[in-house]
Short mmCIF file of C-alpha atoms in Angstrom, two decimals:
data_model
loop_
_atom_site.label_atom_id
_atom_site.label_comp_id
_atom_site.label_asym_id
_atom_site.label_seq_id
_atom_site.Cartn_x
_atom_site.Cartn_y
_atom_site.Cartn_z
CA MET A 274 -24.52 -31.69 -134.56
CA VAL A 275 -21.14 -30.41 -134.61
CA ASP A 276 -20.53 -30.88 -131.09
CA ARG A 277 -21.52 -34.49 -130.90
CA LEU A 278 -19.54 -35.42 -133.68
CA ALA A 279 -16.58 -33.52 -132.72
CA ASN A 280 -14.82 -36.32 -130.50
CA SER A 281 -16.51 -39.00 -132.24
CA GLU A 282 -14.79 -42.15 -133.51
CA ALA A 283 -16.57 -41.81 -137.07
CA ASN A 284 -15.51 -38.10 -137.28
CA SER A 285 -11.96 -38.95 -136.68
CA LYS A 286 -12.07 -41.76 -139.15
CA ARG A 287 -13.04 -39.61 -141.77
CA ILE A 288 -10.47 -36.85 -141.26
CA GLY A 289 -7.71 -39.60 -141.06
CA MET A 290 -9.20 -40.72 -144.63
CA VAL A 291 -8.58 -37.16 -145.70
CA GLU A 292 -5.03 -36.58 -144.44
CA SER A 293 -4.44 -39.76 -146.18
CA CYS A 294 -5.58 -38.82 -149.50
CA PHE A 295 -3.01 -35.90 -149.26
CA GLY A 296 -0.18 -38.30 -148.33
CA ALA A 297 2.96 -36.65 -146.81
CA ALA A 298 2.76 -33.24 -148.60
CA GLY A 299 -0.43 -32.27 -146.65
CA GLN A 300 -0.82 -30.81 -143.68
CA PRO A 301 -2.23 -32.72 -140.63
CA LEU A 302 -5.89 -32.29 -140.20
CA ALA A 303 -6.63 -33.74 -137.27
CA ILE A 304 -6.89 -31.17 -134.20
CA PRO A 305 -9.37 -31.25 -131.16
CA GLY A 306 -13.12 -29.76 -131.93
CA ARG A 307 -12.26 -30.24 -135.51
CA VAL A 308 -15.36 -31.66 -137.61
CA LEU A 309 -15.57 -32.84 -141.40
CA ILE A 310 -18.99 -31.42 -142.44
CA GLY A 311 -19.06 -32.17 -145.90
CA GLU A 312 -17.14 -32.86 -148.94
CA GLY A 313 -17.39 -33.33 -152.63
CA VAL A 314 -15.96 -32.03 -156.35
CA LEU A 315 -16.35 -28.29 -157.21
CA THR A 316 -15.37 -26.70 -160.60
CA LYS A 317 -13.22 -23.96 -159.71
CA LEU A 318 -12.26 -20.76 -162.03
CA CYS A 319 -8.91 -20.82 -162.37
CA ARG A 320 -6.86 -18.61 -164.40
CA LYS A 321 -6.52 -20.46 -167.53
CA LYS A 322 -9.94 -22.61 -167.61
CA PRO A 323 -12.47 -24.20 -165.21
CA LYS A 324 -11.01 -27.27 -163.43
CA ALA A 325 -12.46 -30.07 -160.99
CA ARG A 326 -11.03 -29.55 -157.62
CA GLN A 327 -11.80 -31.70 -154.25
CA PHE A 328 -13.22 -29.73 -151.61
CA PHE A 329 -13.64 -30.47 -147.79
CA LEU A 330 -15.75 -28.23 -145.55
CA PHE A 331 -14.35 -28.58 -141.67
CA ASN A 332 -16.43 -26.49 -139.23
CA ASP A 333 -13.24 -24.11 -138.98
CA ILE A 334 -11.27 -24.48 -142.25
CA LEU A 335 -12.17 -24.96 -146.04
CA VAL A 336 -9.95 -27.60 -147.80
CA TYR A 337 -9.31 -28.17 -151.47
CA GLY A 338 -6.95 -30.11 -153.77
CA ASN A 339 -6.22 -31.50 -157.12
CA ILE A 340 -7.75 -34.46 -157.94
CA VAL A 341 -4.91 -37.26 -158.68
CA ILE A 342 -6.99 -40.54 -158.32
CA GLN A 343 -10.85 -39.88 -156.81
CA LYS A 344 -11.46 -40.58 -153.42
CA LYS A 345 -7.90 -42.01 -152.98
CA LYS A 346 -5.44 -39.27 -153.91
CA TYR A 347 -4.80 -35.52 -153.78
CA ASN A 348 -2.37 -33.17 -154.14
CA LYS A 349 -1.51 -29.41 -153.94
CA GLN A 350 -3.25 -28.95 -150.82
CA HIS A 351 -4.99 -25.41 -150.02
CA ILE A 352 -6.24 -24.83 -146.29
CA ILE A 353 -8.49 -21.68 -146.10
CA PRO A 354 -9.42 -20.63 -142.73
CA LEU A 355 -13.26 -19.69 -142.46
CA GLU A 356 -13.26 -17.29 -140.05
CA SER A 357 -12.12 -14.74 -142.89
CA VAL A 358 -14.26 -16.15 -145.35
CA THR A 359 -17.02 -13.85 -147.08
CA ILE A 360 -19.12 -15.63 -149.87
CA ASP A 361 -21.39 -13.87 -152.58
CA THR A 362 -23.64 -15.67 -154.94
CA VAL A 363 -22.58 -15.47 -159.06
CA PRO A 364 -25.40 -15.48 -161.86
CA ASP A 365 -25.51 -17.96 -164.00
CA GLU A 366 -24.15 -17.41 -167.63
CA GLY A 367 -23.66 -19.69 -170.24
CA ASP A 368 -22.09 -23.09 -169.23
CA LEU A 369 -20.83 -21.29 -165.71
CA ARG A 370 -24.03 -22.04 -163.71
CA ASN A 371 -24.59 -22.56 -160.07
CA GLY A 372 -21.59 -20.74 -158.55
CA TRP A 373 -20.44 -18.22 -156.02
CA LEU A 374 -17.55 -16.38 -154.91
CA ILE A 375 -15.16 -17.45 -151.93
CA LYS A 376 -13.31 -14.34 -150.74
CA THR A 377 -10.64 -13.96 -148.25
CA PRO A 378 -7.91 -11.42 -147.42
CA THR A 379 -5.34 -13.66 -149.35
CA LYS A 380 -7.27 -15.66 -152.12
CA SER A 381 -10.71 -14.81 -153.90
CA PHE A 382 -12.13 -16.92 -156.87
CA ALA A 383 -15.02 -18.28 -157.74
CA VAL A 384 -16.71 -21.93 -157.62
CA TYR A 385 -19.14 -23.81 -159.45
CA ALA A 386 -21.62 -26.73 -158.14
CA ALA A 387 -22.99 -29.47 -160.36
CA THR A 388 -26.91 -28.53 -159.29
CA ALA A 389 -28.40 -25.33 -157.88
CA THR A 390 -29.47 -27.91 -154.75
CA GLU A 391 -25.78 -28.63 -154.50
CA LYS A 392 -24.94 -24.85 -154.29
CA CYS A 393 -27.48 -23.84 -152.01
CA GLU A 394 -26.13 -26.57 -149.51
CA TRP A 395 -22.26 -25.48 -149.65
CA MET A 396 -23.37 -21.79 -148.99
CA ASN A 397 -25.50 -22.65 -145.83
CA HIS A 398 -23.36 -24.84 -144.49
CA ILE A 399 -20.04 -22.48 -145.34
CA GLY A 400 -22.20 -19.48 -143.95
CA LYS A 401 -23.18 -21.47 -140.95
CA CYS A 402 -19.50 -22.46 -139.75
CA VAL A 403 -18.49 -18.73 -140.33
CA LYS A 404 -21.42 -17.27 -138.36
CA ASP A 405 -20.43 -20.02 -135.69
CA LEU A 406 -16.75 -19.11 -135.65
CA LEU A 407 -17.43 -15.50 -135.60
CA GLN A 408 -20.25 -15.72 -132.52
CA LYS A 409 -17.28 -17.72 -130.55
CA SER A 410 -14.56 -15.46 -131.27
CA GLY A 411 -16.45 -12.19 -130.62
CA LYS A 412 -14.75 -10.74 -134.30
CA SER A 413 -16.37 -8.97 -136.76
CA PRO A 414 -16.61 -10.39 -140.27
CA THR A 415 -13.49 -9.70 -142.64
CA GLY A 416 -14.18 -6.51 -144.33
CA GLU A 417 -11.27 -6.87 -147.17
CA HIS A 418 -10.40 -9.26 -149.29
CA ALA A 419 -8.02 -10.00 -152.29
CA ALA A 420 -9.00 -9.29 -155.53
CA VAL A 421 -10.38 -11.23 -157.65
CA TRP A 422 -8.34 -12.10 -161.24
CA VAL A 423 -9.76 -11.46 -164.52
CA PRO A 424 -9.36 -14.48 -166.33
CA ASP A 425 -6.70 -14.38 -169.14
CA SER A 426 -9.60 -15.17 -171.93
CA GLU A 427 -11.22 -11.71 -170.87
CA ALA A 428 -8.31 -9.51 -171.80
CA SER A 429 -6.80 -9.33 -175.44
CA VAL A 430 -4.85 -6.07 -174.96
CA CYS A 431 -3.71 -4.65 -171.72
CA MET A 432 -6.84 -3.55 -169.14
CA ARG A 433 -4.69 -0.56 -168.30
CA CYS A 434 -2.81 1.26 -171.34
CA LEU A 435 -5.50 -0.44 -173.79
CA LYS A 436 -2.60 -0.58 -176.16
CA VAL A 437 -0.68 -3.43 -175.76
CA LYS A 438 -1.98 -6.54 -177.16
CA PHE A 439 -1.34 -9.89 -175.50
CA THR A 440 1.05 -12.57 -177.63
CA ALA A 441 3.34 -15.18 -176.93
CA VAL A 442 5.78 -12.43 -176.66
CA ASN A 443 3.86 -10.05 -175.19
CA ARG A 444 2.67 -12.04 -171.92
CA ARG A 445 -0.38 -11.52 -169.68
CA HIS A 446 0.47 -10.22 -166.07
CA HIS A 447 -1.93 -9.83 -162.86
CA CYS A 448 -1.80 -6.92 -160.69
CA ARG A 449 -2.53 -8.15 -156.98
CA LYS A 450 -4.38 -5.34 -155.83
CA CYS A 451 -7.11 -4.79 -158.52
CA GLY A 452 -6.65 -8.07 -160.44
CA TYR A 453 -6.42 -6.61 -163.88
CA VAL A 454 -4.82 -8.44 -166.64
CA VAL A 455 -1.95 -5.98 -167.66
CA CYS A 456 1.31 -5.85 -169.67
CA ASN A 457 4.75 -6.03 -168.48
CA PRO A 458 5.59 -2.34 -168.75
CA CYS A 459 2.54 -1.40 -166.94
CA SER A 460 3.09 -3.92 -164.14
CA GLU A 461 6.79 -3.44 -163.51
CA LYS A 462 6.44 -1.96 -159.85
CA LYS A 463 5.79 -4.03 -156.85
CA TYR A 464 4.28 -3.12 -153.43
CA LEU A 465 3.97 -4.88 -150.20
CA LEU A 466 0.56 -6.32 -149.67
CA PRO A 467 0.97 -8.08 -146.14
CA SER A 468 -2.43 -9.92 -146.40
CA GLN A 469 -1.30 -11.61 -149.54
CA SER A 470 2.40 -12.09 -149.13
CA SER A 471 5.57 -11.16 -147.37
CA LYS A 472 7.16 -9.81 -150.16
CA PRO A 473 6.50 -7.29 -152.53
CA VAL A 474 4.13 -8.21 -155.24
CA ARG A 475 3.35 -7.11 -158.82
CA VAL A 476 0.96 -4.34 -159.05
CA CYS A 477 0.02 -1.94 -161.75
CA GLU A 478 1.19 1.38 -162.43
CA PHE A 479 -2.42 2.76 -161.31
CA CYS A 480 -2.61 1.05 -158.03
CA TYR A 481 0.86 1.86 -157.14
CA ALA A 482 0.62 5.32 -157.81
CA GLN A 483 -2.93 5.42 -155.43
CA LEU A 484 -0.90 3.30 -152.84
CA THR A 485 2.18 5.13 -152.43
CA SER A 486 -0.10 8.12 -151.91
CA GLY A 487 -1.95 6.53 -149.44
CA SER A 488 -5.33 6.99 -151.41
CA LEU A 489 -6.41 3.49 -152.61
CA ALA A 490 -9.63 2.42 -151.11
CA PRO A 491 -9.80 -1.00 -149.13
CA CYS A 492 -11.86 -2.44 -152.30
CA SER A 493 -9.96 -1.57 -155.67
CA ASP A 494 -11.62 -0.60 -158.85
CA SER A 495 -11.56 -4.00 -160.02
CA ASN A 496 -14.45 -5.06 -157.73
CA SER A 497 -16.72 -2.16 -159.23
CA TRP A 498 -15.48 -3.64 -162.56
CA SER A 499 -16.06 -6.82 -162.33
CA GLU A 500 -19.63 -6.29 -160.73
CA SER A 501 -20.62 -4.10 -163.44
CA ARG A 502 -19.06 -5.90 -166.31
CA TYR A 503 -19.16 -9.43 -165.45
CA ASN A 504 -21.20 -9.76 -162.56
CA ASN A 505 -18.89 -11.07 -160.49
CA ASN A 506 -19.17 -14.36 -162.38
CA HIS A 507 -15.59 -14.55 -164.75
CA LEU A 508 -13.14 -14.73 -161.56
CA SER A 509 -10.03 -16.50 -160.95
CA ASP A 510 -7.84 -17.39 -158.07
CA ASP A 511 -4.48 -15.27 -157.05
CA GLU A 512 -1.58 -18.15 -158.59
CA ASP A 513 1.55 -17.89 -157.54
CA GLU A 514 3.39 -14.67 -160.02
CA ASP A 515 2.04 -15.81 -163.15
CA ASP A 516 2.13 -19.69 -163.50
CA SER A 517 -1.15 -21.22 -164.81
CA SER A 518 -0.72 -24.15 -162.76
CA ASP A 519 -4.07 -23.46 -160.79
#
């Protein structure tokens, strides 16, 4: 089906409409061989709270943005190459149901569909696109991914020192390596994580010590924490520094 649609007029029009919805601030999306597989609104678990985001699945990239006017205008366009994506299901808990993780070396976050059927369709289509891309390129699946952030609401005190309570004065920060919510004294160090940024980024004292000693494994202890404590279902994305805009 993808090959049949690749150079079709209908596909070109659909991609053109997506481009127009993002306006001049969005990146061009029409390239030879690119096909729009599907689209829809998913709830993305952000740092502060879950937020509705418009997602577009192409055969080689996943695009999402903020909804300004449904089906007419979106902003803050994000483009994720599917070749680097791995997905994992998220168990249902409370109001957060029908979710899965989207993990890449630069960004990892959870999204939730409206129904179990919709979740299944999204995961199946994403999985097939990733598989097809890897088969064509001959590459192996990505083994390392960015830490998933523990949401602010899950930590009333620093997750490293376990002493500092968060207030309007004592702000929450996130370690870019483990994803823990930490206080400023526990995260004064910065370290270059090339997959996430071209500049040194905030890391906690624990990760900094392991990184500088060369003893830190590719998957940090935040992953085991999230799997055992919250079954991976309370996760957020790696926002810029400590902003809460997304």
